[in-house]
Amino acid sequence: MSSKTIDSYIDEFKIYLHQLSEDEQQDVIEFYREYIIDAKLNTSDAIINELGTPKNLARKVLADYSIKMSEQNYQNVDNGHISNNDRFKRNLTMIGLVLLALMASPIALPIAFIVILMLALVIGLGALFIFLFLFLVAVSVVCGIGAIFIGFSVILQSFATTIFYVGAGLLILGVDFFLIPITIALFKWFFSVVVIFFRWLGKKLLHGRKTPMKGEKENA
């Protein structure tokens, strides 16, 4: 077996692992180097046929690491002191890595396209819903404030009318006050469901192909 063939593959593979720490990179590289040697993959074509191109293998490895970090709720990042915004970004990155990894697998490629289409549809509908929601909230806020102003404008003419309009305006603003955080909570819940789905999808398909992943050997 040509060590140059292995070194060439591993060197290119390492280029795409920049998102991992040095220790994690070394750990992964040693795992696949040993795998290639043990499997007696003597040529570049044999290695690529078994593991895929270095770039595609790296995508699967990064997706696998990202899924595990997401499952641990990123407790290993900054000793668990991670902001919700950073957690959201990392989960988005995890979703993107899973999609890239699925697209790197010929078997999972059709599923990846279906998932992408479904995700695009959900995002489109979500964006439409957000736009309509913000529009309705803006209109209701204007109506609520307008009702209060109308109420005070007729206070000298009819106190009962003032009470009615001011009460209606406060009711509308009160509904908005409670509706906005409830809607935000619903969006957070929906996103958490999407994250769980992509964790499951990644584990199901990435671990269901012939390409070995670090950790499978230990759990076998």
Short mmCIF file of C-alpha atoms in Angstrom, two decimals:
data_model
loop_
_atom_site.label_atom_id
_atom_site.label_comp_id
_atom_site.label_asym_id
_atom_site.label_seq_id
_atom_site.Cartn_x
_atom_site.Cartn_y
_atom_site.Cartn_z
CA MET A 1 0.00 0.00 0.00
CA SER A 2 1.27 3.42 -0.90
CA SER A 3 1.56 5.65 2.15
CA LYS A 4 1.56 8.60 -0.24
CA THR A 5 -1.95 7.64 -1.37
CA ILE A 6 -3.19 7.59 2.22
CA ASP A 7 -1.35 10.80 3.13
CA SER A 8 -2.77 12.58 0.09
CA TYR A 9 -6.32 11.57 0.99
CA ILE A 10 -5.91 12.39 4.68
CA ASP A 11 -4.24 15.75 3.99
CA GLU A 12 -7.12 16.84 1.77
CA PHE A 13 -9.61 15.43 4.29
CA LYS A 14 -8.07 17.52 7.09
CA ILE A 15 -8.54 20.75 5.10
CA TYR A 16 -12.30 20.42 5.44
CA LEU A 17 -12.24 19.72 9.19
CA HIS A 18 -11.35 23.27 10.23
CA GLN A 19 -14.56 23.57 12.29
CA LEU A 20 -13.22 20.96 14.71
CA SER A 21 -10.59 21.57 17.37
CA GLU A 22 -7.05 20.33 16.81
CA ASP A 23 -7.60 17.41 19.19
CA GLU A 24 -10.84 16.43 17.48
CA GLN A 25 -9.21 16.68 14.06
CA GLN A 26 -6.35 14.47 15.15
CA ASP A 27 -8.75 11.97 16.68
CA VAL A 28 -10.83 11.74 13.51
CA ILE A 29 -7.82 11.58 11.21
CA GLU A 30 -6.23 8.74 13.17
CA PHE A 31 -9.52 6.83 13.11
CA TYR A 32 -9.82 6.99 9.32
CA ARG A 33 -6.12 6.41 8.73
CA GLU A 34 -6.34 3.20 10.75
CA TYR A 35 -9.56 2.25 8.98
CA ILE A 36 -7.97 2.65 5.55
CA ILE A 37 -4.95 0.56 6.59
CA ASP A 38 -7.06 -2.16 8.26
CA ALA A 39 -9.39 -2.35 5.24
CA LYS A 40 -6.37 -2.65 2.93
CA LEU A 41 -7.58 0.10 0.62
CA ASN A 42 -4.59 0.14 -1.70
CA THR A 43 -5.53 2.80 -4.21
CA SER A 44 -7.12 6.23 -4.26
CA ASP A 45 -10.12 4.82 -6.13
CA ALA A 46 -10.57 2.10 -3.50
CA ILE A 47 -10.50 4.67 -0.68
CA ILE A 48 -13.00 6.95 -2.43
CA ASN A 49 -15.26 4.01 -3.27
CA GLU A 50 -15.33 3.02 0.41
CA LEU A 51 -15.31 6.40 2.16
CA GLY A 52 -16.24 8.89 -0.53
CA THR A 53 -14.19 11.92 -1.52
CA PRO A 54 -12.34 13.72 1.30
CA LYS A 55 -14.81 16.62 1.07
CA ASN A 56 -17.88 14.38 1.26
CA LEU A 57 -16.43 12.36 4.14
CA ALA A 58 -15.66 15.60 6.00
CA ARG A 59 -19.25 16.74 5.52
CA LYS A 60 -20.51 13.54 7.14
CA VAL A 61 -18.03 13.83 10.01
CA LEU A 62 -18.91 17.48 10.68
CA ALA A 63 -22.63 16.67 10.55
CA ASP A 64 -22.09 13.81 13.00
CA TYR A 65 -20.19 16.05 15.44
CA SER A 66 -22.76 18.82 15.08
CA ILE A 67 -25.63 16.42 15.82
CA LYS A 68 -23.90 15.16 18.96
CA MET A 69 -23.24 18.72 20.18
CA SER A 70 -26.86 19.65 19.52
CA GLU A 71 -28.08 16.62 21.45
CA GLN A 72 -25.92 17.73 24.39
CA ASN A 73 -27.46 21.22 24.06
CA TYR A 74 -23.93 22.60 23.51
CA GLN A 75 -22.98 22.09 27.15
CA ASN A 76 -19.38 21.57 26.06
CA VAL A 77 -19.25 25.03 24.46
CA ASP A 78 -17.88 27.71 26.82
CA ASN A 79 -18.69 25.42 29.78
CA GLY A 80 -22.37 25.58 28.93
CA HIS A 81 -22.45 29.40 29.03
CA ILE A 82 -23.86 29.83 25.55
CA SER A 83 -26.44 32.41 24.56
CA ASN A 84 -29.77 31.44 23.02
CA ASN A 85 -28.80 33.34 19.88
CA ASP A 86 -25.55 31.39 19.54
CA ARG A 87 -27.41 28.13 20.21
CA PHE A 88 -29.90 29.04 17.48
CA LYS A 89 -27.07 29.73 15.01
CA ARG A 90 -25.33 26.47 15.86
CA ASN A 91 -28.54 24.51 15.35
CA LEU A 92 -29.00 26.20 11.98
CA THR A 93 -25.44 25.20 11.13
CA MET A 94 -26.22 21.63 12.19
CA ILE A 95 -29.24 21.56 9.86
CA GLY A 96 -27.10 22.86 7.00
CA LEU A 97 -24.36 20.29 7.68
CA VAL A 98 -26.88 17.44 7.74
CA LEU A 99 -28.29 18.57 4.38
CA LEU A 100 -24.78 18.80 2.89
CA ALA A 101 -23.91 15.36 4.26
CA LEU A 102 -27.07 13.84 2.81
CA MET A 103 -26.34 15.43 -0.55
CA ALA A 104 -22.86 13.89 -0.39
CA SER A 105 -24.42 10.42 -0.16
CA PRO A 106 -25.76 9.00 -3.46
CA ILE A 107 -28.28 6.84 -1.59
CA ALA A 108 -29.62 9.72 0.50
CA LEU A 109 -29.48 12.31 -2.30
CA PRO A 110 -33.15 11.91 -3.38
CA ILE A 111 -34.23 12.20 0.26
CA ALA A 112 -32.07 15.31 0.64
CA PHE A 113 -33.81 16.98 -2.30
CA ILE A 114 -37.23 16.09 -0.89
CA VAL A 115 -36.26 17.45 2.52
CA ILE A 116 -34.88 20.64 0.96
CA LEU A 117 -38.13 21.17 -0.98
CA MET A 118 -40.20 20.55 2.14
CA LEU A 119 -37.95 22.86 4.17
CA ALA A 120 -38.23 25.58 1.51
CA LEU A 121 -42.02 25.20 1.58
CA VAL A 122 -42.12 25.41 5.37
CA ILE A 123 -39.82 28.45 5.38
CA GLY A 124 -41.93 30.11 2.70
CA LEU A 125 -45.15 29.49 4.58
CA GLY A 126 -43.47 30.57 7.81
CA ALA A 127 -42.25 33.81 6.23
CA LEU A 128 -45.75 34.47 4.88
CA PHE A 129 -47.27 33.79 8.29
CA ILE A 130 -44.75 36.10 10.01
CA PHE A 131 -45.46 38.86 7.50
CA LEU A 132 -49.22 38.54 7.96
CA PHE A 133 -48.83 38.34 11.74
CA LEU A 134 -46.66 41.45 11.90
CA PHE A 135 -49.05 43.26 9.59
CA LEU A 136 -52.07 42.33 11.72
CA VAL A 137 -50.22 43.26 14.92
CA ALA A 138 -49.24 46.63 13.46
CA VAL A 139 -52.83 47.27 12.34
CA SER A 140 -54.24 46.21 15.71
CA VAL A 141 -51.76 48.43 17.59
CA VAL A 142 -52.72 51.40 15.42
CA CYS A 143 -56.41 50.61 15.93
CA GLY A 144 -55.93 50.22 19.68
CA ILE A 145 -54.08 53.51 20.05
CA GLY A 146 -56.56 55.17 17.69
CA ALA A 147 -59.50 53.93 19.76
CA ILE A 148 -57.94 55.37 22.92
CA PHE A 149 -57.42 58.76 21.26
CA ILE A 150 -60.99 58.74 19.96
CA GLY A 151 -62.22 57.91 23.44
CA PHE A 152 -60.39 60.84 25.03
CA SER A 153 -61.44 63.16 22.22
CA VAL A 154 -65.14 62.70 23.10
CA ILE A 155 -64.75 62.71 26.87
CA LEU A 156 -66.53 66.04 27.17
CA GLN A 157 -69.41 64.84 25.01
CA SER A 158 -70.04 61.36 26.37
CA PHE A 159 -68.19 59.75 29.25
CA ALA A 160 -69.74 56.38 28.42
CA THR A 161 -68.42 56.58 24.84
CA THR A 162 -65.00 57.45 26.21
CA ILE A 163 -65.05 54.41 28.49
CA PHE A 164 -66.11 52.20 25.57
CA TYR A 165 -63.37 53.35 23.17
CA VAL A 166 -60.63 53.50 25.77
CA GLY A 167 -61.62 50.08 27.06
CA ALA A 168 -61.68 48.65 23.53
CA GLY A 169 -58.28 50.17 22.77
CA LEU A 170 -56.72 48.81 25.96
CA LEU A 171 -58.25 45.40 25.25
CA ILE A 172 -56.72 45.30 21.76
CA LEU A 173 -53.29 46.34 23.08
CA GLY A 174 -53.61 43.82 25.90
CA VAL A 175 -54.33 41.01 23.44
CA ASP A 176 -51.26 42.06 21.41
CA PHE A 177 -49.19 42.13 24.58
CA PHE A 178 -50.05 38.48 25.35
CA LEU A 179 -50.22 37.27 21.74
CA ILE A 180 -46.71 38.35 20.72
CA PRO A 181 -44.79 36.31 23.37
CA ILE A 182 -47.11 33.33 22.83
CA THR A 183 -46.40 33.43 19.08
CA ILE A 184 -42.65 33.74 19.70
CA ALA A 185 -42.84 30.73 22.02
CA LEU A 186 -44.68 28.76 19.33
CA PHE A 187 -41.98 29.59 16.78
CA LYS A 188 -39.28 28.48 19.22
CA TRP A 189 -41.15 25.23 19.81
CA PHE A 190 -41.55 24.65 16.08
CA PHE A 191 -37.85 25.29 15.49
CA SER A 192 -36.95 22.84 18.26
CA VAL A 193 -39.11 20.22 16.50
CA VAL A 194 -37.25 20.91 13.24
CA VAL A 195 -33.90 20.55 15.05
CA ILE A 196 -34.98 17.21 16.57
CA PHE A 197 -36.15 16.02 13.14
CA PHE A 198 -32.79 16.82 11.54
CA ARG A 199 -30.93 15.13 14.38
CA TRP A 200 -33.02 12.00 13.78
CA LEU A 201 -32.67 12.26 9.99
CA GLY A 202 -28.91 12.71 10.19
CA LYS A 203 -28.40 9.81 12.59
CA LYS A 204 -30.77 7.56 10.67
CA LEU A 205 -29.26 8.13 7.24
CA LEU A 206 -25.65 8.99 8.02
CA HIS A 207 -25.28 5.92 10.23
CA GLY A 208 -27.32 3.82 7.88
CA ARG A 209 -24.80 3.89 5.02
CA LYS A 210 -21.65 1.89 4.54
CA THR A 211 -19.28 4.76 5.30
CA PRO A 212 -17.93 4.13 8.83
CA MET A 213 -18.28 6.84 11.43
CA LYS A 214 -16.09 7.30 14.46
CA GLY A 215 -17.86 5.85 17.47
CA GLU A 216 -19.56 3.03 15.62
CA LYS A 217 -16.59 0.77 16.07
CA GLU A 218 -16.54 1.38 19.82
CA ASN A 219 -20.30 0.80 20.10
CA ALA A 220 -20.27 -2.34 18.00
#
